[in-house]
Short mmCIF file of C-alpha atoms in Angstrom, two decimals:
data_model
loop_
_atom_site.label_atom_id
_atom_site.label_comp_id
_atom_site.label_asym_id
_atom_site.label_seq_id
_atom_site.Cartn_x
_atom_site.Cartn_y
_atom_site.Cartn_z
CA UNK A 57 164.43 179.41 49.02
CA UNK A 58 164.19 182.90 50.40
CA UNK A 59 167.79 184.26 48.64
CA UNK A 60 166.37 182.02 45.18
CA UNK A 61 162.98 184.19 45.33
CA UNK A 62 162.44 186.91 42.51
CA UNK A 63 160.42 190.05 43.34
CA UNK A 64 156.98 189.35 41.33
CA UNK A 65 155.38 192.56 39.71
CA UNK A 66 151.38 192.57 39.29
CA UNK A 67 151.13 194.10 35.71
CA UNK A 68 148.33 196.66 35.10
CA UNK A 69 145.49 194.62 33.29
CA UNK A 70 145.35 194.43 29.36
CA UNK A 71 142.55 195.87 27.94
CA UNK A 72 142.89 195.88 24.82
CA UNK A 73 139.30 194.09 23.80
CA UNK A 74 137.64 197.03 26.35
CA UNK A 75 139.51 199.94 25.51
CA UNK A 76 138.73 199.24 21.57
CA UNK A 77 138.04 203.37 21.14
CA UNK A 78 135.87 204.12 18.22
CA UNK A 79 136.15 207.79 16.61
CA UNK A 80 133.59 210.04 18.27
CA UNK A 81 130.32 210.66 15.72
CA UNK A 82 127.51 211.37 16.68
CA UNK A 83 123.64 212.68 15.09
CA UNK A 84 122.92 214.43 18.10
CA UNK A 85 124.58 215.51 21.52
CA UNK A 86 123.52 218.32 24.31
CA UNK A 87 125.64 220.61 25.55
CA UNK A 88 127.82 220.27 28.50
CA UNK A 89 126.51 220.96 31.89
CA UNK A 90 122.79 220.58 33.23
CA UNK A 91 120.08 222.70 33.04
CA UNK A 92 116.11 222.80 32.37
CA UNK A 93 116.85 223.32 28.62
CA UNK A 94 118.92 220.49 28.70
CA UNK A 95 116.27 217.93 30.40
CA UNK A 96 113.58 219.52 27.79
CA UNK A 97 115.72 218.64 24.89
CA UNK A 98 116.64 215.67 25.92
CA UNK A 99 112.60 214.56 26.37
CA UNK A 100 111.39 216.31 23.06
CA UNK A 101 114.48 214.41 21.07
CA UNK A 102 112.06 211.38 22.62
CA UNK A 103 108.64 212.95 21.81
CA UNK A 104 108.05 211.80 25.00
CA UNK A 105 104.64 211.42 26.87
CA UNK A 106 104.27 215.22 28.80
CA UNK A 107 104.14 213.12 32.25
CA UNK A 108 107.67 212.09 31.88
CA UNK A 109 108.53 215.78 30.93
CA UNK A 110 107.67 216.59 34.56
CA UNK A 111 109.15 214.16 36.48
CA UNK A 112 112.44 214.81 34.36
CA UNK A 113 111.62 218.41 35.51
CA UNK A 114 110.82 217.74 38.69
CA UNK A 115 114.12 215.22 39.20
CA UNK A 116 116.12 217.90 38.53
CA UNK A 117 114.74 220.23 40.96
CA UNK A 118 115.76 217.43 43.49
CA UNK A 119 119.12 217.13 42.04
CA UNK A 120 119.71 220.48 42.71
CA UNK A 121 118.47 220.43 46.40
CA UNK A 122 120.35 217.39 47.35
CA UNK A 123 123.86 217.53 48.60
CA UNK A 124 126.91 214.93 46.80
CA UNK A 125 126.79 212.11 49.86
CA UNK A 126 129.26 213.41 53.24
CA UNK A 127 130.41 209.45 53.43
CA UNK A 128 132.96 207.27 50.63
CA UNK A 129 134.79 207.85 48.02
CA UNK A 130 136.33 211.67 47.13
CA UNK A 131 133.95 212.82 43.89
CA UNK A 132 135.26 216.59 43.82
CA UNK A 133 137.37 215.36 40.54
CA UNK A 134 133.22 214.95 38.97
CA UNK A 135 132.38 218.37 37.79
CA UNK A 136 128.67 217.72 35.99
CA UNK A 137 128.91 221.10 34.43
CA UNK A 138 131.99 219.54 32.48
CA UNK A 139 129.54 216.22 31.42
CA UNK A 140 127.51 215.88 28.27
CA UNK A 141 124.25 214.19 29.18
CA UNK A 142 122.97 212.95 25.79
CA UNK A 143 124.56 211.63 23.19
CA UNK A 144 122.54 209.82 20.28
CA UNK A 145 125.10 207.95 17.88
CA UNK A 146 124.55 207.69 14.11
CA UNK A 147 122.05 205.44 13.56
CA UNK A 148 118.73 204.43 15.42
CA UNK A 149 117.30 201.19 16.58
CA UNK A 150 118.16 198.03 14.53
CA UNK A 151 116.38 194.72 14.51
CA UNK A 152 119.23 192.99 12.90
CA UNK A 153 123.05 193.35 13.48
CA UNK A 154 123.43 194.07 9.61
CA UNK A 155 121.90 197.03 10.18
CA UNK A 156 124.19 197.98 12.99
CA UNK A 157 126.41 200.80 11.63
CA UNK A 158 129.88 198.48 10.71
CA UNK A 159 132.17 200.33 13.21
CA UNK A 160 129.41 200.18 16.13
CA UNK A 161 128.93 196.42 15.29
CA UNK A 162 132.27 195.40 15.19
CA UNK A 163 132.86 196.61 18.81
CA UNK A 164 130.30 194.56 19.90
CA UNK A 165 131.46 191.73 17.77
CA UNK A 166 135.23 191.65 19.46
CA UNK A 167 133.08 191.88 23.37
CA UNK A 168 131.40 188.82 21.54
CA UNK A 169 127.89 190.17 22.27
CA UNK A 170 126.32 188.57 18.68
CA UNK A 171 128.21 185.64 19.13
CA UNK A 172 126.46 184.70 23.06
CA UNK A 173 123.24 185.71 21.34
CA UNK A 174 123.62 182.73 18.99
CA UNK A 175 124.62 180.21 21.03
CA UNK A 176 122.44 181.00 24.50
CA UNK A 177 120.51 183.80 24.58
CA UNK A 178 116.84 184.53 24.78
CA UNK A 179 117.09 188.02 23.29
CA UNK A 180 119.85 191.24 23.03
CA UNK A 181 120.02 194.77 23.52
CA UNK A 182 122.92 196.57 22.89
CA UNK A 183 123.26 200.46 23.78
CA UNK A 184 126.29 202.34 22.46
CA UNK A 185 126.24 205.88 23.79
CA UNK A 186 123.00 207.32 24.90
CA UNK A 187 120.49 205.01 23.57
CA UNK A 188 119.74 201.17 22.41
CA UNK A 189 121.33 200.56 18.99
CA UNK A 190 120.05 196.91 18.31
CA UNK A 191 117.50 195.02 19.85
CA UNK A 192 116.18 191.20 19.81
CA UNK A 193 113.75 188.48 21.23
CA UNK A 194 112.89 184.86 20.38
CA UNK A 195 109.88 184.74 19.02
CA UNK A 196 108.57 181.95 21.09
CA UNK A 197 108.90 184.53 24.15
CA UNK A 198 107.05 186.78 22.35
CA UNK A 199 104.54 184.07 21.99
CA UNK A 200 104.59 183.49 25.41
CA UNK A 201 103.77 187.07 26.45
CA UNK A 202 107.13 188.25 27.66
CA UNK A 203 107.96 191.60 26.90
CA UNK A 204 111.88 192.66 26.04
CA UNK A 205 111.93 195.92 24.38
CA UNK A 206 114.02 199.17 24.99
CA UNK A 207 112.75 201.85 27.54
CA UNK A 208 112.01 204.57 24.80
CA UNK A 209 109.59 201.99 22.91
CA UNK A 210 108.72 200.62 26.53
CA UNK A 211 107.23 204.14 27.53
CA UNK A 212 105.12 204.40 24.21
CA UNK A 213 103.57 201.03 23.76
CA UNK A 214 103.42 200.14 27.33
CA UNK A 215 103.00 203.15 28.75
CA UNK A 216 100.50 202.74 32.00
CA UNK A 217 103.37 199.65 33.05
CA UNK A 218 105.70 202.27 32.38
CA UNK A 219 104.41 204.53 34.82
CA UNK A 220 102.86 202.48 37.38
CA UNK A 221 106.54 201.35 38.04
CA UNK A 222 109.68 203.79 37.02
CA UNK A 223 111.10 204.88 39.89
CA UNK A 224 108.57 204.31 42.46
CA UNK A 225 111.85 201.63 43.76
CA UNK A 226 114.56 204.18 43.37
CA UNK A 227 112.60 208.00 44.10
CA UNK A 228 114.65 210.96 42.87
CA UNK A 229 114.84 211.91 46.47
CA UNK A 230 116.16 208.81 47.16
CA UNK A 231 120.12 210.76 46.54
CA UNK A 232 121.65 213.44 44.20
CA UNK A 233 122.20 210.64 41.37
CA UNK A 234 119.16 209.24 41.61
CA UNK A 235 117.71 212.83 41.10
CA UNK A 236 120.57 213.12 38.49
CA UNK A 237 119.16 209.88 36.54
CA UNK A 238 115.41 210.75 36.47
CA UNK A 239 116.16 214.23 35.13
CA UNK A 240 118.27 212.68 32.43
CA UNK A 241 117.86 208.72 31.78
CA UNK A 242 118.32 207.23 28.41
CA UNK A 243 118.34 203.96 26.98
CA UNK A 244 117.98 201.13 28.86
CA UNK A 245 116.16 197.67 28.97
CA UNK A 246 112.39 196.91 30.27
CA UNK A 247 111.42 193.52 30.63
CA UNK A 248 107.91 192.13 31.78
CA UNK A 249 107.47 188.29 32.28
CA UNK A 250 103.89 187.02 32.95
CA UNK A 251 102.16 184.90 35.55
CA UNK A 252 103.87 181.56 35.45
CA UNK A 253 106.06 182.07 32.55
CA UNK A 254 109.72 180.36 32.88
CA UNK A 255 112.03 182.24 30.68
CA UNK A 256 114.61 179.20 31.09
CA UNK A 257 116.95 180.86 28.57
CA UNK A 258 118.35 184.50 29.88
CA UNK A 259 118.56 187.68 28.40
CA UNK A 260 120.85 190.09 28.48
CA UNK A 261 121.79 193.53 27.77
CA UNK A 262 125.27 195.18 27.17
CA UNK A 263 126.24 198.81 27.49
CA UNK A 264 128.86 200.75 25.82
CA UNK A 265 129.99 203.71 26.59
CA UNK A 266 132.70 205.40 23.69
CA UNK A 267 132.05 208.98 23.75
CA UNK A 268 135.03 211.37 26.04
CA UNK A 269 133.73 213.63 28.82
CA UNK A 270 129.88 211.97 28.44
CA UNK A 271 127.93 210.27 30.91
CA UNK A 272 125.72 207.04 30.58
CA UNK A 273 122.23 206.90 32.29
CA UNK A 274 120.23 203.74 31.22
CA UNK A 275 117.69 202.54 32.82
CA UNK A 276 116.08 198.81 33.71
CA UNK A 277 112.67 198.12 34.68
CA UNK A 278 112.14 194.37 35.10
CA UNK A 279 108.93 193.09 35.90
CA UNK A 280 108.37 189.20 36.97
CA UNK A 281 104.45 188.46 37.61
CA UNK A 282 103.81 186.06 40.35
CA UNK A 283 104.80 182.14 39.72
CA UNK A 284 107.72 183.20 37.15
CA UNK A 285 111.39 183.19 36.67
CA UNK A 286 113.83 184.93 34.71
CA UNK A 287 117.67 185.42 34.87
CA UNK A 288 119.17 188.95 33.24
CA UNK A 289 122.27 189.19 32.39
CA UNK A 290 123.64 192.37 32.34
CA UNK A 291 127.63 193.69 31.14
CA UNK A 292 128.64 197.29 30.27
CA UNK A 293 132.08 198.63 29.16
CA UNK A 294 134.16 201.44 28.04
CA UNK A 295 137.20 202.99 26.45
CA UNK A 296 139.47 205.19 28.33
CA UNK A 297 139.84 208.88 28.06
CA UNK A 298 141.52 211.69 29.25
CA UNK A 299 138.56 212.94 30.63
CA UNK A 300 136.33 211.68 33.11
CA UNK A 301 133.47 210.32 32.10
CA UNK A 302 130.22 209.29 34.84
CA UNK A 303 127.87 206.35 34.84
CA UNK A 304 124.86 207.03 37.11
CA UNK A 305 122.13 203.76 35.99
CA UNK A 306 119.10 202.89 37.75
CA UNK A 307 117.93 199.22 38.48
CA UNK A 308 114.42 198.46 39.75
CA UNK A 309 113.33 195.02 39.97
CA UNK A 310 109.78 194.00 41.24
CA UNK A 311 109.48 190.20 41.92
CA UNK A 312 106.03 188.88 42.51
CA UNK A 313 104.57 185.89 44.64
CA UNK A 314 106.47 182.82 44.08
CA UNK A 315 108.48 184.49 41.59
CA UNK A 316 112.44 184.31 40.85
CA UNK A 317 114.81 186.35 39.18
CA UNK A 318 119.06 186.11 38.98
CA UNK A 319 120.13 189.04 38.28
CA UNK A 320 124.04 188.73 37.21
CA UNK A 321 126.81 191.60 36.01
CA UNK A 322 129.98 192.18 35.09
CA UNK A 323 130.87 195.87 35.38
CA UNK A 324 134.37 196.79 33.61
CA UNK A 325 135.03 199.93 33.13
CA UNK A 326 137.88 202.02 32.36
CA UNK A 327 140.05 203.67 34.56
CA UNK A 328 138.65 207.30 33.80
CA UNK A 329 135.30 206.23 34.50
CA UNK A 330 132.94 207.30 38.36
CA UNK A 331 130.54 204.60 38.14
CA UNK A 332 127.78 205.72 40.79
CA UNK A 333 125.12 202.89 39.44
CA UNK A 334 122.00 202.21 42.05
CA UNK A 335 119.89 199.14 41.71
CA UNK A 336 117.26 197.41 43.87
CA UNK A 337 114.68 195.18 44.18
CA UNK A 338 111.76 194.28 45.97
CA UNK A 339 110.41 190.60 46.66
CA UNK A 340 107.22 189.62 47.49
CA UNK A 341 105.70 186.64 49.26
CA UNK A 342 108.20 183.22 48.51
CA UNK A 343 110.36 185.41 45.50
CA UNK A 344 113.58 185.38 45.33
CA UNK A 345 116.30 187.62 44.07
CA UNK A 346 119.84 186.24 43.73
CA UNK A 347 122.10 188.84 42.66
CA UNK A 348 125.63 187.89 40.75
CA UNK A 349 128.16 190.64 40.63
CA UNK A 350 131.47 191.74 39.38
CA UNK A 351 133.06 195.04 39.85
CA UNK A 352 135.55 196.08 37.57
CA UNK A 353 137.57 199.24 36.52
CA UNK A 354 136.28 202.11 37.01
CA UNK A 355 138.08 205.21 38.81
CA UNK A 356 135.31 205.31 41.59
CA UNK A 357 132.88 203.32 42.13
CA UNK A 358 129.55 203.50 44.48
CA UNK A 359 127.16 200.50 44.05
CA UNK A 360 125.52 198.72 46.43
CA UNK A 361 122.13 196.66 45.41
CA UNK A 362 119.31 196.07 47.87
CA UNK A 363 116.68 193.70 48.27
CA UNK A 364 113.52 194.30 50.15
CA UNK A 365 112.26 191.83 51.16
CA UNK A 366 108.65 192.64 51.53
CA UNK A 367 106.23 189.44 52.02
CA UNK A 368 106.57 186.72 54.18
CA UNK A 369 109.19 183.86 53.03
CA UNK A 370 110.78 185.72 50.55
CA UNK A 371 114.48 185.27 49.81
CA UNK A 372 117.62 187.17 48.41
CA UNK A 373 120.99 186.27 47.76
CA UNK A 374 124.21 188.38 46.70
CA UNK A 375 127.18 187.07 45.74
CA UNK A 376 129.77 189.73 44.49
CA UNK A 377 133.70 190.25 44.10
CA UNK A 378 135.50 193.50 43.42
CA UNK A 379 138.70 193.76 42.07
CA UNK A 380 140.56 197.54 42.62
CA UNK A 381 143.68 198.06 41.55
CA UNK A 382 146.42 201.26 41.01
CA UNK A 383 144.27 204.70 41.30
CA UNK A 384 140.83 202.74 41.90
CA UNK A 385 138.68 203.25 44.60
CA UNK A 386 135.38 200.88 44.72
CA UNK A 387 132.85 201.30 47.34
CA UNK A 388 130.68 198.13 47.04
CA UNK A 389 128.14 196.14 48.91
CA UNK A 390 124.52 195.00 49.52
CA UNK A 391 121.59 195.52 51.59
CA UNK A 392 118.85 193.87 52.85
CA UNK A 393 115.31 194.79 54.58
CA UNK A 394 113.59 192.27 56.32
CA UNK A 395 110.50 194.22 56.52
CA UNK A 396 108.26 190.83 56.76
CA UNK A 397 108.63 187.01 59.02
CA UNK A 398 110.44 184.13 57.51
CA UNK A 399 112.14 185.72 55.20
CA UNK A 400 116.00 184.72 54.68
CA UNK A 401 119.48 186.29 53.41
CA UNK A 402 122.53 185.39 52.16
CA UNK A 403 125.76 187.97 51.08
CA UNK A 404 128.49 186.81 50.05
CA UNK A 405 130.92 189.36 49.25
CA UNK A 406 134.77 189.41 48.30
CA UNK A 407 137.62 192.00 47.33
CA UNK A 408 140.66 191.78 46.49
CA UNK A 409 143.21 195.05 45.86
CA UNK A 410 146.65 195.34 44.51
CA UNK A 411 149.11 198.07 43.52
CA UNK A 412 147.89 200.80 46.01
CA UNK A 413 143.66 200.09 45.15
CA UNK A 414 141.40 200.64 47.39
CA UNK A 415 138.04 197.74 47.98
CA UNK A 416 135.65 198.46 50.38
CA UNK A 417 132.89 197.05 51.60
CA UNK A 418 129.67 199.04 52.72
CA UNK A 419 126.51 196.90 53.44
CA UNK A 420 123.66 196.99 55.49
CA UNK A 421 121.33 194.45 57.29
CA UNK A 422 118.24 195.52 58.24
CA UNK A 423 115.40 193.41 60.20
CA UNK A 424 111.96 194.83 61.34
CA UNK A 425 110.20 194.92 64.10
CA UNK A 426 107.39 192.75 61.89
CA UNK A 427 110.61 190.11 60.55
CA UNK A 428 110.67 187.97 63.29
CA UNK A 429 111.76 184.33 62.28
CA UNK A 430 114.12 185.72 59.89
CA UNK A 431 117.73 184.49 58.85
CA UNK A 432 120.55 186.20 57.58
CA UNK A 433 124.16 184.88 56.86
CA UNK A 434 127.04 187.92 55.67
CA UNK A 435 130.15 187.15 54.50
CA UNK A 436 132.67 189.44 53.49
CA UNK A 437 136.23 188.89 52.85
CA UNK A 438 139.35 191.10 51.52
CA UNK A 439 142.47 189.91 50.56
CA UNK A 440 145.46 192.24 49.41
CA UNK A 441 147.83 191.13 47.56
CA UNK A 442 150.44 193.96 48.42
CA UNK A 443 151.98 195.88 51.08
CA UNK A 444 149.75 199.40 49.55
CA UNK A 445 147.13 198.29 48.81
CA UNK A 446 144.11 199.10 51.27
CA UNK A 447 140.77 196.70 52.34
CA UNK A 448 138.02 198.19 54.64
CA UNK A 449 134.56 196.82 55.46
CA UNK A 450 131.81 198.40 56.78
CA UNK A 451 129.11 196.91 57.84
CA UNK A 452 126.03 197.68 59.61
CA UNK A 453 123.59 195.58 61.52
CA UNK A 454 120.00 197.34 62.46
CA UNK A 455 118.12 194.53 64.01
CA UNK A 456 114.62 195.31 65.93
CA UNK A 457 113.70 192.15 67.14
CA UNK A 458 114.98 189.53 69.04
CA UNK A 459 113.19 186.57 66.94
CA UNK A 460 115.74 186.33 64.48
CA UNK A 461 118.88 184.04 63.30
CA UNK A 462 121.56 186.21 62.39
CA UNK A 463 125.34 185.48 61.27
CA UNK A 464 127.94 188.11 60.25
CA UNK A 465 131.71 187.05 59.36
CA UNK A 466 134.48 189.21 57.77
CA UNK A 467 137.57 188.84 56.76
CA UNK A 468 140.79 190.90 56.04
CA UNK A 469 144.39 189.72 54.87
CA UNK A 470 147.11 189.90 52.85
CA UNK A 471 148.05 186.66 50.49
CA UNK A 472 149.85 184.27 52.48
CA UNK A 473 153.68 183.80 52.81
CA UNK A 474 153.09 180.35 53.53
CA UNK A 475 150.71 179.15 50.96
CA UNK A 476 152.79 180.62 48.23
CA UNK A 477 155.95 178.88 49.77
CA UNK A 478 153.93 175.53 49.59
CA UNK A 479 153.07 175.88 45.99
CA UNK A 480 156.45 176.60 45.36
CA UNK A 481 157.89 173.75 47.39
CA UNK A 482 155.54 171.67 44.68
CA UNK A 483 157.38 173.21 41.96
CA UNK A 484 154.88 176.07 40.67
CA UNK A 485 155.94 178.62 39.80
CA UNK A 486 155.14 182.22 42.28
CA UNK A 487 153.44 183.73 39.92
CA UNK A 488 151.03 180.89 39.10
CA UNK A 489 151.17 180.65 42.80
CA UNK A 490 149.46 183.80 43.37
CA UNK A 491 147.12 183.74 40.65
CA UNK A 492 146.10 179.99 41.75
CA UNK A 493 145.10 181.16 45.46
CA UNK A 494 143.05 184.23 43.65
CA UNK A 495 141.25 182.15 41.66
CA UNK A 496 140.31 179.94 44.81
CA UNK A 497 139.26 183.24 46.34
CA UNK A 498 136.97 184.10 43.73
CA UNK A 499 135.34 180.25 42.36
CA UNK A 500 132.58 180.85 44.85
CA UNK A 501 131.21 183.97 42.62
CA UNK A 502 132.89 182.74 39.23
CA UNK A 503 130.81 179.02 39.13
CA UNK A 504 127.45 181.23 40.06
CA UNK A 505 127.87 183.20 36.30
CA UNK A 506 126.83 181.87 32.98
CA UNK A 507 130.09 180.05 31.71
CA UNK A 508 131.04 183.05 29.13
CA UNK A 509 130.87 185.50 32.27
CA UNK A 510 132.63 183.22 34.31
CA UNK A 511 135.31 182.97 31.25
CA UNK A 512 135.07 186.49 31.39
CA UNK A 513 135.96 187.04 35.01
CA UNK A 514 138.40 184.48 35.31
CA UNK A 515 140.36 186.27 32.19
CA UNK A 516 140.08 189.92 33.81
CA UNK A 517 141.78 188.41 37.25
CA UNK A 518 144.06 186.62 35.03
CA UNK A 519 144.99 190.01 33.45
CA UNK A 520 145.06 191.64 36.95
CA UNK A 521 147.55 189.07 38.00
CA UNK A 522 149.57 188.79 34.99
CA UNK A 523 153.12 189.68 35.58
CA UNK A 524 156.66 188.94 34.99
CA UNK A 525 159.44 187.43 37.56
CA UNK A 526 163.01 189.34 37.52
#
């Protein structure tokens, strides 16, 4: 068999739906670079509320006294003074896709966006550039008190939620992109579900970046009241350029008593893209957070979501894969604080890297002195599928008390020899081979997505893996 086998090549992935590049037009953009005049303009182009002048001011002060993290990936190649903070495309918030500028809609037409709103979701918002170009609920949610609006609208009609909340979770001093965010956020989804409302139906939001050399800064604020339960979907994309071009988002998530919320994304960015995203959430007494995530392109990325786990018998779950290939570098993860008794965990976490990628895992477990009674389970696993390709994981385990039930496992390998010589010996071909032990690999996280995510996943690992024998 050995002297009959063919040397497979892993073709780069085809993204031809994602890289879809619109000309660059714009109403309004900033200048390159950061400054106070920037962050003012940027707030007055909102009329927004003087407080939120400040803390933009204020964030930026931080940003500048905060050094780029000593640890992960290399980000000398992100010069911010090269980075255009703002840019408003030309048109403002629609209510209806026929009012969607015809170029803008048809992008999100060929990523299918209007189409999943038709068949299965709740309510849509769609940002292209720096802020939310189209916007939708059901009106029986509306009926039912839930509140799905964009964060600009959020902070005028619902201002006091607005500011009991935004980024109390994630504090500017919290790193040098949170700091970066605050001074310069845009766009983004807020979402408030009330006491005992079941939003059985999810929402979701999609973000599109198009512009070269700008950077995306939306921000969610996602409020479930105690009793409720709500699953977000979240996707974002972009073309790729010849410059680089720097996502820096901020999640917060507050879940309430007895509350639940899933929380799933497929990041897919291009390959010019440093995706240093932050999200996190805290549960209270019996929530739950369950976390669904897929990394995707991107040159670096730096994400790793945390749960807090704040009252007694709350709950998270993360279940993630990241997929680097040539010139990628993704530093992903979780954490979790136990900060209260009987409170339980589950990550599980997989990568895979080919052509010379590099996956790693960074997560970190942390129990309390005040979590006794608490169980965690982590599972991470890496699996290369060449010879370059490199798989780290890095985990870290701060437990202060003995009353606990904790598990850790992690794995690291390379495809196996054998198992492709035993699909072969059954008369499939390598390639399918490899891509049918990948897609093993991965059904844990691909049958916890919505079936047009899962689609989605399945057909970006298909692309990773598609390839030609000779």
């Amino acid at each position: 068999m050995e002297s009959n086998r063919k040397k497979t090549y892993v073709a780069d992935i085809n993204r031809e739906v994602f890289d879809r590049k619109n000309q660059f037009t714009y109403s309004y953009k900033t200048d390159k670079g950061l400054s106070p005049e920037i962050v003012l303009d940027i707030s007055r182009q909102k009329n927004e509320p003087q407080w939120m002048t400040e803390f933009r001011l204020k964030s930026l002060e931080i940003y500048h006294s905060l050094d780029v993290p000593p640890w992960g990936p290399d980000l000398t190649g992100l010069d911010i003074e090269n980075i255009v903070t703002y840019v408003r495309p030309n048109t403002q918030l629609n209510y209806t896709w026929d009012d969607v500028p015809q170029e803008i809609k048809d992008t999100f037409v060929a990523l299918g966006i209007p189409q999943a709103e038709h068949k299965l979701l709740a309510g849509v918002g769609a940002q292209y550039d720096s802020e939310v170009v189209y916007h939708s609920i059901q009106d029986q949610m509306v009926q039912r008190g839930v509140i799905y609006t964009d964060m600009e609208t959020a902070v005028r009609e619902y201002e006091d939620l607005v500011r009991e909340y935004f980024m109390t979770l994630v504090p500017p001093q919290d790193h040098k992109f949170a700091a970066l965010h605050g001074a310069v956020w845009s766009g983004g989804s807020f979402v408030y579900v009330p006491k005992g409302v079941q939003v059985d139906i999810p929402l979701q939001s999609y973000f599109r970046s198009n512009a070269p050399g700008a950077g995306q800064f939306e921000h969610t604020l996602i409020i479930v009241e105690e009793g409720a339960w709500l699953h977000f979907i979240e996707g974002c994309s972009a073309p790729k350029h010849s410059v680089n071009n720097l996502h820096a988002g901020c999640v917060e998530l507050f879940v309430k008593e007895k509350a639940g919320l899933r929380y799933s994304t497929i990041e897919n960015w291009s390959k010019n893209m440093y995706n240093l995203n932050t999200k996190r959430c805290v549960v209270e007494a019996n929530g739950r957070i369950e976390w669904v995530s897929g990394s995707f392109g991107s040159k670096v990325s730096m994400l790793y979501p945390m749960s807090i786990l704040k009252g007694q018998g709350a709950r998270a779950e993360f279940t993630g894969v990241t997929f680097a290939g040539d010139g990628q570098y993704l530093d992903t993860g979780a954490k979790v604080v136990h900060a209260a008794p009987y409170t339980s965990s589950t990550i599980n976490s997989k990568s895979i890297s080919k052509g010379g990628g590099v996956a790693v895992y960074r997560g970190l477990l942390k129990v309390s002195q005040r979590a006794q009674h608490s169980k965690s389970t982590v599972s991470c696993e890496s699996l290369m599928l060449d010879n370059i390709s490199q798989s780290d994981t890095i985990p870290v385990l701060d437990i202060a008390t003995d009353e606990v039930d904790i598990g850790h496992e992690a794995k690291i390998g390379r495809i196996s020899d054998e198992a492709i010589y035993y699909l072969m010996s059954r008369g499939i071909s390598e390639e399918e081979a490899r891509a049918m032990i990948v897609r093993g690999f991965v059904e844990p996280i691909a049958k916890e997505l919505p079936l047009e995510y899962a689609v989605e996943m399945n057909n970006l690992i298909q692309l990773e893996l598609e390839g030609t024998i000779g």
